[in-house]
Structures are given as structure tokens and as C-alpha cells.
Amino acid sequence: MGKKEKDIDNRIRRMIRENSPEPSRNPWLERKVLNRLPPSIRPVFGLPEIVGMGIVIVAIILMINSEIQKLYNWDSVVEFDYSVLVCCLLSGLSVATYAVLTMLKKC
């Protein structure tokens, strides 16, 4: 930017400042930016979510362990059920998906 452009910019700046009205001073309309800032960084998961996910994960691990034990000691078709194992794995996948999506949403 050359000297001529800076002079033109300064003249325009002065004209705008001289011709613009004085802003009104109303304390009710002033922005209070510091009061609008969050107090601190919020955790990604709350306590109820952590407890709920922990209970679900423990239940899934126990069920998968039980089904794997039945599979190793397979005496008859009635004891082992593939659907229970599949439901446990899908439940674990849904808990993991929920946790990942929540973390991505809040980051």
C-alpha cells in the first residue's frame, strides 16, 4: 500500500469519525462479555453417563464371558445361543459408538 492510499484511508477514517453520531451510553445495553464466558472447561461425560456406561460394559463382559464358557464346554445345542453373544457384541458396539460420537460432538 502506497503513501497515497494511506492518505486516502486516513481522510476517509476522519470523515467517518467526524460525521458519525456519538454512541449512546446505556448501562443496560452494554455487553458483559466476561459474564458470558463459561466458568471452566466442562467434562465430556457426566457422572450418570460414566456410571451407566460402566454398568453396561461390566454386564456385557460378564455375558460374553458366560457365553464363551458355554461355547468351550459345549455339550448340547440348547446351552449355547449365538443370538445372546451377538446381542452382547452389538450392545458393546453401540456403547462404544455413543461414547465416540459424544466425544466428537463436544470437542
PDB file of N, CA and C in Angstrom:
ATOM      1  N   MET A   1       0.852  -1.164   0.000  1.00  0.00           N
ATOM      2  CA  MET A   1       0.000   0.000   0.000  1.00  0.00           C
ATOM      3  C   MET A   1       0.906   1.238   0.000  1.00  0.00           C
ATOM      4  N   GLY A   2       0.638   2.146  -0.950  1.00  0.00           N
ATOM      5  CA  GLY A   2       1.479   3.326  -1.076  1.00  0.00           C
ATOM      6  C   GLY A   2       1.029   4.459  -0.167  1.00  0.00           C
ATOM      7  N   LYS A   3       1.817   5.528  -0.200  1.00  0.00           N
ATOM      8  CA  LYS A   3       1.535   6.701   0.638  1.00  0.00           C
ATOM      9  C   LYS A   3       0.206   7.342   0.262  1.00  0.00           C
ATOM     10  N   LYS A   4      -0.109   7.351  -1.031  1.00  0.00           N
ATOM     11  CA  LYS A   4      -1.353   7.961  -1.495  1.00  0.00           C
ATOM     12  C   LYS A   4      -2.571   7.210  -0.948  1.00  0.00           C
ATOM     13  N   GLU A   5      -2.520   5.885  -0.978  1.00  0.00           N
ATOM     14  CA  GLU A   5      -3.640   5.079  -0.463  1.00  0.00           C
ATOM     15  C   GLU A   5      -3.796   5.265   1.046  1.00  0.00           C
ATOM     16  N   LYS A   6      -2.687   5.354   1.771  1.00  0.00           N
ATOM     17  CA  LYS A   6      -2.764   5.557   3.224  1.00  0.00           C
ATOM     18  C   LYS A   6      -3.379   6.916   3.545  1.00  0.00           C
ATOM     19  N   ASP A   7      -3.013   7.965   2.747  1.00  0.00           N
ATOM     20  CA  ASP A   7      -3.604   9.289   2.964  1.00  0.00           C
ATOM     21  C   ASP A   7      -5.105   9.264   2.712  1.00  0.00           C
ATOM     22  N   ILE A   8      -5.508   8.582   1.659  1.00  0.00           N
ATOM     23  CA  ILE A   8      -6.951   8.478   1.358  1.00  0.00           C
ATOM     24  C   ILE A   8      -7.661   7.729   2.474  1.00  0.00           C
ATOM     25  N   ASP A   9      -7.076   6.640   2.946  1.00  0.00           N
ATOM     26  CA  ASP A   9      -7.678   5.881   4.049  1.00  0.00           C
ATOM     27  C   ASP A   9      -7.805   6.743   5.302  1.00  0.00           C
ATOM     28  N   ASN A  10      -6.788   7.511   5.614  1.00  0.00           N
ATOM     29  CA  ASN A  10      -6.839   8.369   6.806  1.00  0.00           C
ATOM     30  C   ASN A  10      -7.923   9.438   6.659  1.00  0.00           C
ATOM     31  N   ARG A  11      -8.066  10.028   5.461  1.00  0.00           N
ATOM     32  CA  ARG A  11      -9.110  11.044   5.256  1.00  0.00           C
ATOM     33  C   ARG A  11     -10.499  10.430   5.399  1.00  0.00           C
ATOM     34  N   ILE A  12     -10.694   9.255   4.825  1.00  0.00           N
ATOM     35  CA  ILE A  12     -12.000   8.583   4.945  1.00  0.00           C
ATOM     36  C   ILE A  12     -12.282   8.247   6.404  1.00  0.00           C
ATOM     37  N   ARG A  13     -11.278   7.762   7.128  1.00  0.00           N
ATOM     38  CA  ARG A  13     -11.439   7.429   8.544  1.00  0.00           C
ATOM     39  C   ARG A  13     -11.842   8.668   9.351  1.00  0.00           C
ATOM     40  N   ARG A  14     -11.191   9.807   9.095  1.00  0.00           N
ATOM     41  CA  ARG A  14     -11.538  11.050   9.809  1.00  0.00           C
ATOM     42  C   ARG A  14     -12.955  11.502   9.472  1.00  0.00           C
ATOM     43  N   MET A  15     -13.345  11.417   8.174  1.00  0.00           N
ATOM     44  CA  MET A  15     -14.695  11.827   7.767  1.00  0.00           C
ATOM     45  C   MET A  15     -15.747  10.983   8.475  1.00  0.00           C
ATOM     46  N   ILE A  16     -15.514   9.684   8.551  1.00  0.00           N
ATOM     47  CA  ILE A  16     -16.490   8.798   9.201  1.00  0.00           C
ATOM     48  C   ILE A  16     -16.577   9.121  10.684  1.00  0.00           C
ATOM     49  N   ARG A  17     -15.460   9.339  11.344  1.00  0.00           N
ATOM     50  CA  ARG A  17     -15.477   9.641  12.785  1.00  0.00           C
ATOM     51  C   ARG A  17     -16.129  10.993  13.059  1.00  0.00           C
ATOM     52  N   GLU A  18     -15.881  11.980  12.211  1.00  0.00           N
ATOM     53  CA  GLU A  18     -16.440  13.312  12.443  1.00  0.00           C
ATOM     54  C   GLU A  18     -17.946  13.346  12.185  1.00  0.00           C
ATOM     55  N   ASN A  19     -18.418  12.608  11.186  1.00  0.00           N
ATOM     56  CA  ASN A  19     -19.831  12.667  10.807  1.00  0.00           C
ATOM     57  C   ASN A  19     -20.703  11.647  11.518  1.00  0.00           C
ATOM     58  N   SER A  20     -20.119  10.716  12.218  1.00  0.00           N
ATOM     59  CA  SER A  20     -20.942   9.706  12.895  1.00  0.00           C
ATOM     60  C   SER A  20     -21.409  10.231  14.250  1.00  0.00           C
ATOM     61  N   PRO A  21     -22.644   9.879  14.637  1.00  0.00           N
ATOM     62  CA  PRO A  21     -23.137  10.344  15.928  1.00  0.00           C
ATOM     63  C   PRO A  21     -22.429   9.627  17.077  1.00  0.00           C
ATOM     64  N   GLU A  22     -22.435  10.244  18.222  1.00  0.00           N
ATOM     65  CA  GLU A  22     -21.821   9.671  19.418  1.00  0.00           C
ATOM     66  C   GLU A  22     -22.675   8.491  19.891  1.00  0.00           C
ATOM     67  N   PRO A  23     -22.052   7.365  20.188  1.00  0.00           N
ATOM     68  CA  PRO A  23     -22.856   6.224  20.662  1.00  0.00           C
ATOM     69  C   PRO A  23     -23.480   6.529  22.015  1.00  0.00           C
ATOM     70  N   SER A  24     -24.702   6.021  22.189  1.00  0.00           N
ATOM     71  CA  SER A  24     -25.392   6.265  23.459  1.00  0.00           C
ATOM     72  C   SER A  24     -24.779   5.397  24.555  1.00  0.00           C
ATOM     73  N   ARG A  25     -24.760   5.919  25.751  1.00  0.00           N
ATOM     74  CA  ARG A  25     -24.187   5.200  26.890  1.00  0.00           C
ATOM     75  C   ARG A  25     -25.330   4.744  27.787  1.00  0.00           C
ATOM     76  N   ASN A  26     -25.780   3.557  27.562  1.00  0.00           N
ATOM     77  CA  ASN A  26     -26.836   2.974  28.367  1.00  0.00           C
ATOM     78  C   ASN A  26     -26.253   1.745  29.072  1.00  0.00           C
ATOM     79  N   PRO A  27     -26.171   1.759  30.405  1.00  0.00           N
ATOM     80  CA  PRO A  27     -25.538   0.622  31.096  1.00  0.00           C
ATOM     81  C   PRO A  27     -26.304  -0.691  30.916  1.00  0.00           C
ATOM     82  N   TRP A  28     -27.595  -0.599  30.593  1.00  0.00           N
ATOM     83  CA  TRP A  28     -28.364  -1.823  30.413  1.00  0.00           C
ATOM     84  C   TRP A  28     -28.047  -2.510  29.089  1.00  0.00           C
ATOM     85  N   LEU A  29     -27.511  -1.775  28.136  1.00  0.00           N
ATOM     86  CA  LEU A  29     -27.236  -2.356  26.826  1.00  0.00           C
ATOM     87  C   LEU A  29     -25.774  -2.717  26.607  1.00  0.00           C
ATOM     88  N   GLU A  30     -24.909  -2.424  27.564  1.00  0.00           N
ATOM     89  CA  GLU A  30     -23.501  -2.761  27.410  1.00  0.00           C
ATOM     90  C   GLU A  30     -23.302  -4.268  27.480  1.00  0.00           C
ATOM     91  N   ARG A  31     -22.440  -4.747  26.643  1.00  0.00           N
ATOM     92  CA  ARG A  31     -22.154  -6.186  26.654  1.00  0.00           C
ATOM     93  C   ARG A  31     -21.237  -6.519  27.813  1.00  0.00           C
ATOM     94  N   LYS A  32     -21.572  -7.547  28.492  1.00  0.00           N
ATOM     95  CA  LYS A  32     -20.740  -8.021  29.598  1.00  0.00           C
ATOM     96  C   LYS A  32     -20.147  -9.354  29.174  1.00  0.00           C
ATOM     97  N   VAL A  33     -19.090  -9.266  28.452  1.00  0.00           N
ATOM     98  CA  VAL A  33     -18.510 -10.450  27.844  1.00  0.00           C
ATOM     99  C   VAL A  33     -17.969 -11.407  28.896  1.00  0.00           C
ATOM    100  N   LEU A  34     -17.331 -10.902  29.918  1.00  0.00           N
ATOM    101  CA  LEU A  34     -16.738 -11.779  30.921  1.00  0.00           C
ATOM    102  C   LEU A  34     -17.786 -12.596  31.658  1.00  0.00           C
ATOM    103  N   ASN A  35     -18.990 -12.052  31.824  1.00  0.00           N
ATOM    104  CA  ASN A  35     -20.042 -12.805  32.499  1.00  0.00           C
ATOM    105  C   ASN A  35     -20.620 -13.898  31.611  1.00  0.00           C
ATOM    106  N   ARG A  36     -20.410 -13.818  30.316  1.00  0.00           N
ATOM    107  CA  ARG A  36     -20.962 -14.806  29.401  1.00  0.00           C
ATOM    108  C   ARG A  36     -20.013 -15.965  29.140  1.00  0.00           C
ATOM    109  N   LEU A  37     -18.776 -15.848  29.554  1.00  0.00           N
ATOM    110  CA  LEU A  37     -17.832 -16.926  29.331  1.00  0.00           C
ATOM    111  C   LEU A  37     -18.127 -18.084  30.270  1.00  0.00           C
ATOM    112  N   PRO A  38     -17.920 -19.311  29.819  1.00  0.00           N
ATOM    113  CA  PRO A  38     -18.131 -20.441  30.717  1.00  0.00           C
ATOM    114  C   PRO A  38     -17.117 -20.412  31.860  1.00  0.00           C
ATOM    115  N   PRO A  39     -17.516 -20.851  33.052  1.00  0.00           N
ATOM    116  CA  PRO A  39     -16.608 -20.779  34.194  1.00  0.00           C
ATOM    117  C   PRO A  39     -15.356 -21.631  34.037  1.00  0.00           C
ATOM    118  N   SER A  40     -15.490 -22.791  33.427  1.00  0.00           N
ATOM    119  CA  SER A  40     -14.333 -23.658  33.221  1.00  0.00           C
ATOM    120  C   SER A  40     -14.682 -24.660  32.129  1.00  0.00           C
ATOM    121  N   ILE A  41     -13.707 -25.480  31.777  1.00  0.00           N
ATOM    122  CA  ILE A  41     -13.938 -26.498  30.756  1.00  0.00           C
ATOM    123  C   ILE A  41     -14.806 -27.596  31.369  1.00  0.00           C
ATOM    124  N   ARG A  42     -15.897 -27.891  30.691  1.00  0.00           N
ATOM    125  CA  ARG A  42     -16.812 -28.922  31.188  1.00  0.00           C
ATOM    126  C   ARG A  42     -16.310 -30.307  30.779  1.00  0.00           C
ATOM    127  N   PRO A  43     -16.544 -31.303  31.628  1.00  0.00           N
ATOM    128  CA  PRO A  43     -16.131 -32.654  31.252  1.00  0.00           C
ATOM    129  C   PRO A  43     -16.985 -33.183  30.101  1.00  0.00           C
ATOM    130  N   VAL A  44     -16.424 -34.094  29.339  1.00  0.00           N
ATOM    131  CA  VAL A  44     -17.140 -34.644  28.192  1.00  0.00           C
ATOM    132  C   VAL A  44     -18.320 -35.496  28.649  1.00  0.00           C
ATOM    133  N   PHE A  45     -18.110 -36.307  29.665  1.00  0.00           N
ATOM    134  CA  PHE A  45     -19.165 -37.173  30.181  1.00  0.00           C
ATOM    135  C   PHE A  45     -19.492 -36.772  31.609  1.00  0.00           C
ATOM    136  N   GLY A  46     -20.776 -36.784  31.938  1.00  0.00           N
ATOM    137  CA  GLY A  46     -21.197 -36.539  33.301  1.00  0.00           C
ATOM    138  C   GLY A  46     -21.138 -37.821  34.116  1.00  0.00           C
ATOM    139  N   LEU A  47     -21.338 -37.696  35.413  1.00  0.00           N
ATOM    140  CA  LEU A  47     -21.287 -38.861  36.294  1.00  0.00           C
ATOM    141  C   LEU A  47     -22.351 -39.910  35.944  1.00  0.00           C
ATOM    142  N   PRO A  48     -23.605 -39.515  35.661  1.00  0.00           N
ATOM    143  CA  PRO A  48     -24.589 -40.552  35.294  1.00  0.00           C
ATOM    144  C   PRO A  48     -24.208 -41.314  34.023  1.00  0.00           C
ATOM    145  N   GLU A  49     -23.625 -40.620  33.053  1.00  0.00           N
ATOM    146  CA  GLU A  49     -23.213 -41.307  31.827  1.00  0.00           C
ATOM    147  C   GLU A  49     -22.072 -42.277  32.089  1.00  0.00           C
ATOM    148  N   ILE A  50     -21.127 -41.870  32.911  1.00  0.00           N
ATOM    149  CA  ILE A  50     -19.991 -42.740  33.221  1.00  0.00           C
ATOM    150  C   ILE A  50     -20.459 -43.977  33.971  1.00  0.00           C
ATOM    151  N   VAL A  51     -21.338 -43.777  34.953  1.00  0.00           N
ATOM    152  CA  VAL A  51     -21.853 -44.922  35.725  1.00  0.00           C
ATOM    153  C   VAL A  51     -22.664 -45.843  34.824  1.00  0.00           C
ATOM    154  N   GLY A  52     -23.520 -45.265  33.981  1.00  0.00           N
ATOM    155  CA  GLY A  52     -24.338 -46.084  33.077  1.00  0.00           C
ATOM    156  C   GLY A  52     -23.504 -46.878  32.099  1.00  0.00           C
ATOM    157  N   MET A  53     -22.528 -46.214  31.487  1.00  0.00           N
ATOM    158  CA  MET A  53     -21.670 -46.938  30.544  1.00  0.00           C
ATOM    159  C   MET A  53     -20.838 -47.997  31.260  1.00  0.00           C
ATOM    160  N   GLY A  54     -20.404 -47.713  32.481  1.00  0.00           N
ATOM    161  CA  GLY A  54     -19.647 -48.709  33.243  1.00  0.00           C
ATOM    162  C   GLY A  54     -20.477 -49.943  33.552  1.00  0.00           C
ATOM    163  N   ILE A  55     -21.722 -49.722  33.967  1.00  0.00           N
ATOM    164  CA  ILE A  55     -22.618 -50.860  34.262  1.00  0.00           C
ATOM    165  C   ILE A  55     -22.859 -51.678  33.004  1.00  0.00           C
ATOM    166  N   VAL A  56     -23.114 -51.017  31.892  1.00  0.00           N
ATOM    167  CA  VAL A  56     -23.368 -51.735  30.637  1.00  0.00           C
ATOM    168  C   VAL A  56     -22.122 -52.507  30.203  1.00  0.00           C
ATOM    169  N   ILE A  57     -20.962 -51.902  30.319  1.00  0.00           N
ATOM    170  CA  ILE A  57     -19.730 -52.582  29.905  1.00  0.00           C
ATOM    171  C   ILE A  57     -19.451 -53.796  30.778  1.00  0.00           C
ATOM    172  N   VAL A  58     -19.657 -53.666  32.103  1.00  0.00           N
ATOM    173  CA  VAL A  58     -19.453 -54.814  33.002  1.00  0.00           C
ATOM    174  C   VAL A  58     -20.449 -55.931  32.681  1.00  0.00           C
ATOM    175  N   ALA A  59     -21.715 -55.576  32.456  1.00  0.00           N
ATOM    176  CA  ALA A  59     -22.720 -56.592  32.118  1.00  0.00           C
ATOM    177  C   ALA A  59     -22.381 -57.279  30.798  1.00  0.00           C
ATOM    178  N   ILE A  60     -21.924 -56.526  29.828  1.00  0.00           N
ATOM    179  CA  ILE A  60     -21.558 -57.118  28.535  1.00  0.00           C
ATOM    180  C   ILE A  60     -20.371 -58.065  28.695  1.00  0.00           C
ATOM    181  N   ILE A  61     -19.370 -57.652  29.461  1.00  0.00           N
ATOM    182  CA  ILE A  61     -18.199 -58.509  29.668  1.00  0.00           C
ATOM    183  C   ILE A  61     -18.595 -59.802  30.378  1.00  0.00           C
ATOM    184  N   LEU A  62     -19.458 -59.694  31.389  1.00  0.00           N
ATOM    185  CA  LEU A  62     -19.903 -60.900  32.093  1.00  0.00           C
ATOM    186  C   LEU A  62     -20.700 -61.829  31.181  1.00  0.00           C
ATOM    187  N   MET A  63     -21.579 -61.256  30.356  1.00  0.00           N
ATOM    188  CA  MET A  63     -22.374 -62.090  29.451  1.00  0.00           C
ATOM    189  C   MET A  63     -21.493 -62.751  28.384  1.00  0.00           C
ATOM    190  N   ILE A  64     -20.545 -62.002  27.831  1.00  0.00           N
ATOM    191  CA  ILE A  64     -19.659 -62.589  26.819  1.00  0.00           C
ATOM    192  C   ILE A  64     -18.802 -63.688  27.445  1.00  0.00           C
ATOM    193  N   ASN A  65     -18.327 -63.463  28.663  1.00  0.00           N
ATOM    194  CA  ASN A  65     -17.551 -64.488  29.362  1.00  0.00           C
ATOM    195  C   ASN A  65     -18.399 -65.739  29.592  1.00  0.00           C
ATOM    196  N   SER A  66     -19.636 -65.547  30.003  1.00  0.00           N
ATOM    197  CA  SER A  66     -20.529 -66.685  30.230  1.00  0.00           C
ATOM    198  C   SER A  66     -20.788 -67.455  28.942  1.00  0.00           C
ATOM    199  N   GLU A  67     -21.020 -66.734  27.857  1.00  0.00           N
ATOM    200  CA  GLU A  67     -21.288 -67.404  26.579  1.00  0.00           C
ATOM    201  C   GLU A  67     -20.045 -68.104  26.040  1.00  0.00           C
ATOM    202  N   ILE A  68     -18.882 -67.517  26.240  1.00  0.00           N
ATOM    203  CA  ILE A  68     -17.644 -68.171  25.791  1.00  0.00           C
ATOM    204  C   ILE A  68     -17.395 -69.436  26.607  1.00  0.00           C
ATOM    205  N   GLN A  69     -17.672 -69.375  27.925  1.00  0.00           N
ATOM    206  CA  GLN A  69     -17.537 -70.581  28.770  1.00  0.00           C
ATOM    207  C   GLN A  69     -18.473 -71.682  28.272  1.00  0.00           C
ATOM    208  N   LYS A  70     -19.715 -71.307  27.922  1.00  0.00           N
ATOM    209  CA  LYS A  70     -20.659 -72.302  27.395  1.00  0.00           C
ATOM    210  C   LYS A  70     -20.176 -72.867  26.061  1.00  0.00           C
ATOM    211  N   LEU A  71     -19.554 -72.030  25.259  1.00  0.00           N
ATOM    212  CA  LEU A  71     -19.073 -72.492  23.964  1.00  0.00           C
ATOM    213  C   LEU A  71     -17.929 -73.489  24.131  1.00  0.00           C
ATOM    214  N   TYR A  72     -17.025 -73.240  25.088  1.00  0.00           N
ATOM    215  CA  TYR A  72     -15.921 -74.171  25.322  1.00  0.00           C
ATOM    216  C   TYR A  72     -16.405 -75.493  25.915  1.00  0.00           C
ATOM    217  N   ASN A  73     -17.422 -75.430  26.745  1.00  0.00           N
ATOM    218  CA  ASN A  73     -17.966 -76.646  27.379  1.00  0.00           C
ATOM    219  C   ASN A  73     -19.234 -77.092  26.661  1.00  0.00           C
ATOM    220  N   TRP A  74     -19.232 -77.027  25.367  1.00  0.00           N
ATOM    221  CA  TRP A  74     -20.434 -77.267  24.583  1.00  0.00           C
ATOM    222  C   TRP A  74     -20.810 -78.743  24.617  1.00  0.00           C
ATOM    223  N   ASP A  75     -21.880 -79.040  25.365  1.00  0.00           N
ATOM    224  CA  ASP A  75     -22.372 -80.412  25.441  1.00  0.00           C
ATOM    225  C   ASP A  75     -23.585 -80.599  24.548  1.00  0.00           C
ATOM    226  N   SER A  76     -24.417 -79.581  24.497  1.00  0.00           N
ATOM    227  CA  SER A  76     -25.607 -79.688  23.648  1.00  0.00           C
ATOM    228  C   SER A  76     -25.895 -78.328  23.014  1.00  0.00           C
ATOM    229  N   VAL A  77     -26.766 -78.335  22.054  1.00  0.00           N
ATOM    230  CA  VAL A  77     -27.092 -77.121  21.320  1.00  0.00           C
ATOM    231  C   VAL A  77     -27.921 -76.166  22.183  1.00  0.00           C
ATOM    232  N   VAL A  78     -28.617 -76.670  23.169  1.00  0.00           N
ATOM    233  CA  VAL A  78     -29.537 -75.859  23.968  1.00  0.00           C
ATOM    234  C   VAL A  78     -28.783 -74.863  24.850  1.00  0.00           C
ATOM    235  N   GLU A  79     -27.623 -75.229  25.362  1.00  0.00           N
ATOM    236  CA  GLU A  79     -26.912 -74.360  26.297  1.00  0.00           C
ATOM    237  C   GLU A  79     -26.368 -73.105  25.627  1.00  0.00           C
ATOM    238  N   PHE A  80     -25.718 -73.248  24.484  1.00  0.00           N
ATOM    239  CA  PHE A  80     -25.092 -72.100  23.838  1.00  0.00           C
ATOM    240  C   PHE A  80     -26.056 -71.485  22.832  1.00  0.00           C
ATOM    241  N   ASP A  81     -26.122 -70.149  22.870  1.00  0.00           N
ATOM    242  CA  ASP A  81     -27.014 -69.449  21.957  1.00  0.00           C
ATOM    243  C   ASP A  81     -26.216 -68.327  21.286  1.00  0.00           C
ATOM    244  N   TYR A  82     -26.110 -68.404  19.977  1.00  0.00           N
ATOM    245  CA  TYR A  82     -25.364 -67.386  19.236  1.00  0.00           C
ATOM    246  C   TYR A  82     -26.016 -66.010  19.342  1.00  0.00           C
ATOM    247  N   SER A  83     -27.336 -65.971  19.454  1.00  0.00           N
ATOM    248  CA  SER A  83     -28.037 -64.678  19.492  1.00  0.00           C
ATOM    249  C   SER A  83     -27.660 -63.866  20.731  1.00  0.00           C
ATOM    250  N   VAL A  84     -27.444 -64.533  21.868  1.00  0.00           N
ATOM    251  CA  VAL A  84     -27.036 -63.815  23.075  1.00  0.00           C
ATOM    252  C   VAL A  84     -25.653 -63.205  22.871  1.00  0.00           C
ATOM    253  N   LEU A  85     -24.750 -63.968  22.292  1.00  0.00           N
ATOM    254  CA  LEU A  85     -23.404 -63.459  22.037  1.00  0.00           C
ATOM    255  C   LEU A  85     -23.431 -62.297  21.044  1.00  0.00           C
ATOM    256  N   VAL A  86     -24.244 -62.407  20.006  1.00  0.00           N
ATOM    257  CA  VAL A  86     -24.359 -61.334  19.017  1.00  0.00           C
ATOM    258  C   VAL A  86     -24.969 -60.089  19.646  1.00  0.00           C
ATOM    259  N   CYS A  87     -25.988 -60.257  20.491  1.00  0.00           N
ATOM    260  CA  CYS A  87     -26.599 -59.106  21.173  1.00  0.00           C
ATOM    261  C   CYS A  87     -25.596 -58.414  22.096  1.00  0.00           C
ATOM    262  N   CYS A  88     -24.786 -59.196  22.784  1.00  0.00           N
ATOM    263  CA  CYS A  88     -23.760 -58.600  23.652  1.00  0.00           C
ATOM    264  C   CYS A  88     -22.743 -57.813  22.838  1.00  0.00           C
ATOM    265  N   LEU A  89     -22.308 -58.379  21.730  1.00  0.00           N
ATOM    266  CA  LEU A  89     -21.342 -57.681  20.900  1.00  0.00           C
ATOM    267  C   LEU A  89     -21.946 -56.408  20.290  1.00  0.00           C
ATOM    268  N   LEU A  90     -23.206 -56.464  19.856  1.00  0.00           N
ATOM    269  CA  LEU A  90     -23.863 -55.272  19.313  1.00  0.00           C
ATOM    270  C   LEU A  90     -24.082 -54.216  20.395  1.00  0.00           C
ATOM    271  N   SER A  91     -24.383 -54.650  21.615  1.00  0.00           N
ATOM    272  CA  SER A  91     -24.530 -53.695  22.717  1.00  0.00           C
ATOM    273  C   SER A  91     -23.205 -53.005  23.008  1.00  0.00           C
ATOM    274  N   GLY A  92     -22.140 -53.760  23.010  1.00  0.00           N
ATOM    275  CA  GLY A  92     -20.821 -53.159  23.216  1.00  0.00           C
ATOM    276  C   GLY A  92     -20.462 -52.186  22.108  1.00  0.00           C
ATOM    277  N   LEU A  93     -20.800 -52.551  20.881  1.00  0.00           N
ATOM    278  CA  LEU A  93     -20.552 -51.652  19.753  1.00  0.00           C
ATOM    279  C   LEU A  93     -21.373 -50.373  19.871  1.00  0.00           C
ATOM    280  N   SER A  94     -22.612 -50.481  20.334  1.00  0.00           N
ATOM    281  CA  SER A  94     -23.439 -49.281  20.478  1.00  0.00           C
ATOM    282  C   SER A  94     -22.926 -48.375  21.600  1.00  0.00           C
ATOM    283  N   VAL A  95     -22.443 -48.956  22.693  1.00  0.00           N
ATOM    284  CA  VAL A  95     -21.868 -48.142  23.775  1.00  0.00           C
ATOM    285  C   VAL A  95     -20.607 -47.428  23.282  1.00  0.00           C
ATOM    286  N   ALA A  96     -19.779 -48.142  22.548  1.00  0.00           N
ATOM    287  CA  ALA A  96     -18.555 -47.522  22.018  1.00  0.00           C
ATOM    288  C   ALA A  96     -18.889 -46.423  21.016  1.00  0.00           C
ATOM    289  N   THR A  97     -19.882 -46.660  20.167  1.00  0.00           N
ATOM    290  CA  THR A  97     -20.290 -45.639  19.194  1.00  0.00           C
ATOM    291  C   THR A  97     -20.834 -44.408  19.894  1.00  0.00           C
ATOM    292  N   TYR A  98     -21.665 -44.607  20.920  1.00  0.00           N
ATOM    293  CA  TYR A  98     -22.207 -43.480  21.677  1.00  0.00           C
ATOM    294  C   TYR A  98     -21.086 -42.664  22.325  1.00  0.00           C
ATOM    295  N   ALA A  99     -20.130 -43.353  22.910  1.00  0.00           N
ATOM    296  CA  ALA A  99     -19.022 -42.654  23.575  1.00  0.00           C
ATOM    297  C   ALA A  99     -18.188 -41.860  22.574  1.00  0.00           C
ATOM    298  N   VAL A 100     -17.883 -42.452  21.433  1.00  0.00           N
ATOM    299  CA  VAL A 100     -17.069 -41.762  20.432  1.00  0.00           C
ATOM    300  C   VAL A 100     -17.813 -40.564  19.854  1.00  0.00           C
ATOM    301  N   LEU A 101     -19.098 -40.737  19.523  1.00  0.00           N
ATOM    302  CA  LEU A 101     -19.864 -39.626  18.961  1.00  0.00           C
ATOM    303  C   LEU A 101     -20.034 -38.493  19.967  1.00  0.00           C
ATOM    304  N   THR A 102     -20.218 -38.822  21.237  1.00  0.00           N
ATOM    305  CA  THR A 102     -20.333 -37.784  22.261  1.00  0.00           C
ATOM    306  C   THR A 102     -19.025 -37.023  22.410  1.00  0.00           C
ATOM    307  N   MET A 103     -17.913 -37.736  22.380  1.00  0.00           N
ATOM    308  CA  MET A 103     -16.614 -37.054  22.489  1.00  0.00           C
ATOM    309  C   MET A 103     -16.356 -36.173  21.273  1.00  0.00           C
ATOM    310  N   LEU A 104     -16.709 -36.644  20.087  1.00  0.00           N
ATOM    311  CA  LEU A 104     -16.501 -35.836  18.886  1.00  0.00           C
ATOM    312  C   LEU A 104     -17.408 -34.612  18.865  1.00  0.00           C
ATOM    313  N   LYS A 105     -18.623 -34.762  19.358  1.00  0.00           N
ATOM    314  CA  LYS A 105     -19.565 -33.653  19.372  1.00  0.00           C
ATOM    315  C   LYS A 105     -19.122 -32.559  20.323  1.00  0.00           C
ATOM    316  N   LYS A 106     -18.540 -32.923  21.453  1.00  0.00           N
ATOM    317  CA  LYS A 106     -18.168 -31.935  22.464  1.00  0.00           C
ATOM    318  C   LYS A 106     -16.763 -31.383  22.281  1.00  0.00           C
ATOM    319  N   CYS A 107     -16.005 -31.942  21.344  1.00  0.00           N
ATOM    320  CA  CYS A 107     -14.651 -31.431  21.115  1.00  0.00           C
ATOM    321  C   CYS A 107     -14.635 -30.360  20.059  1.00  0.00           C
TER     322      CYS A 107
END
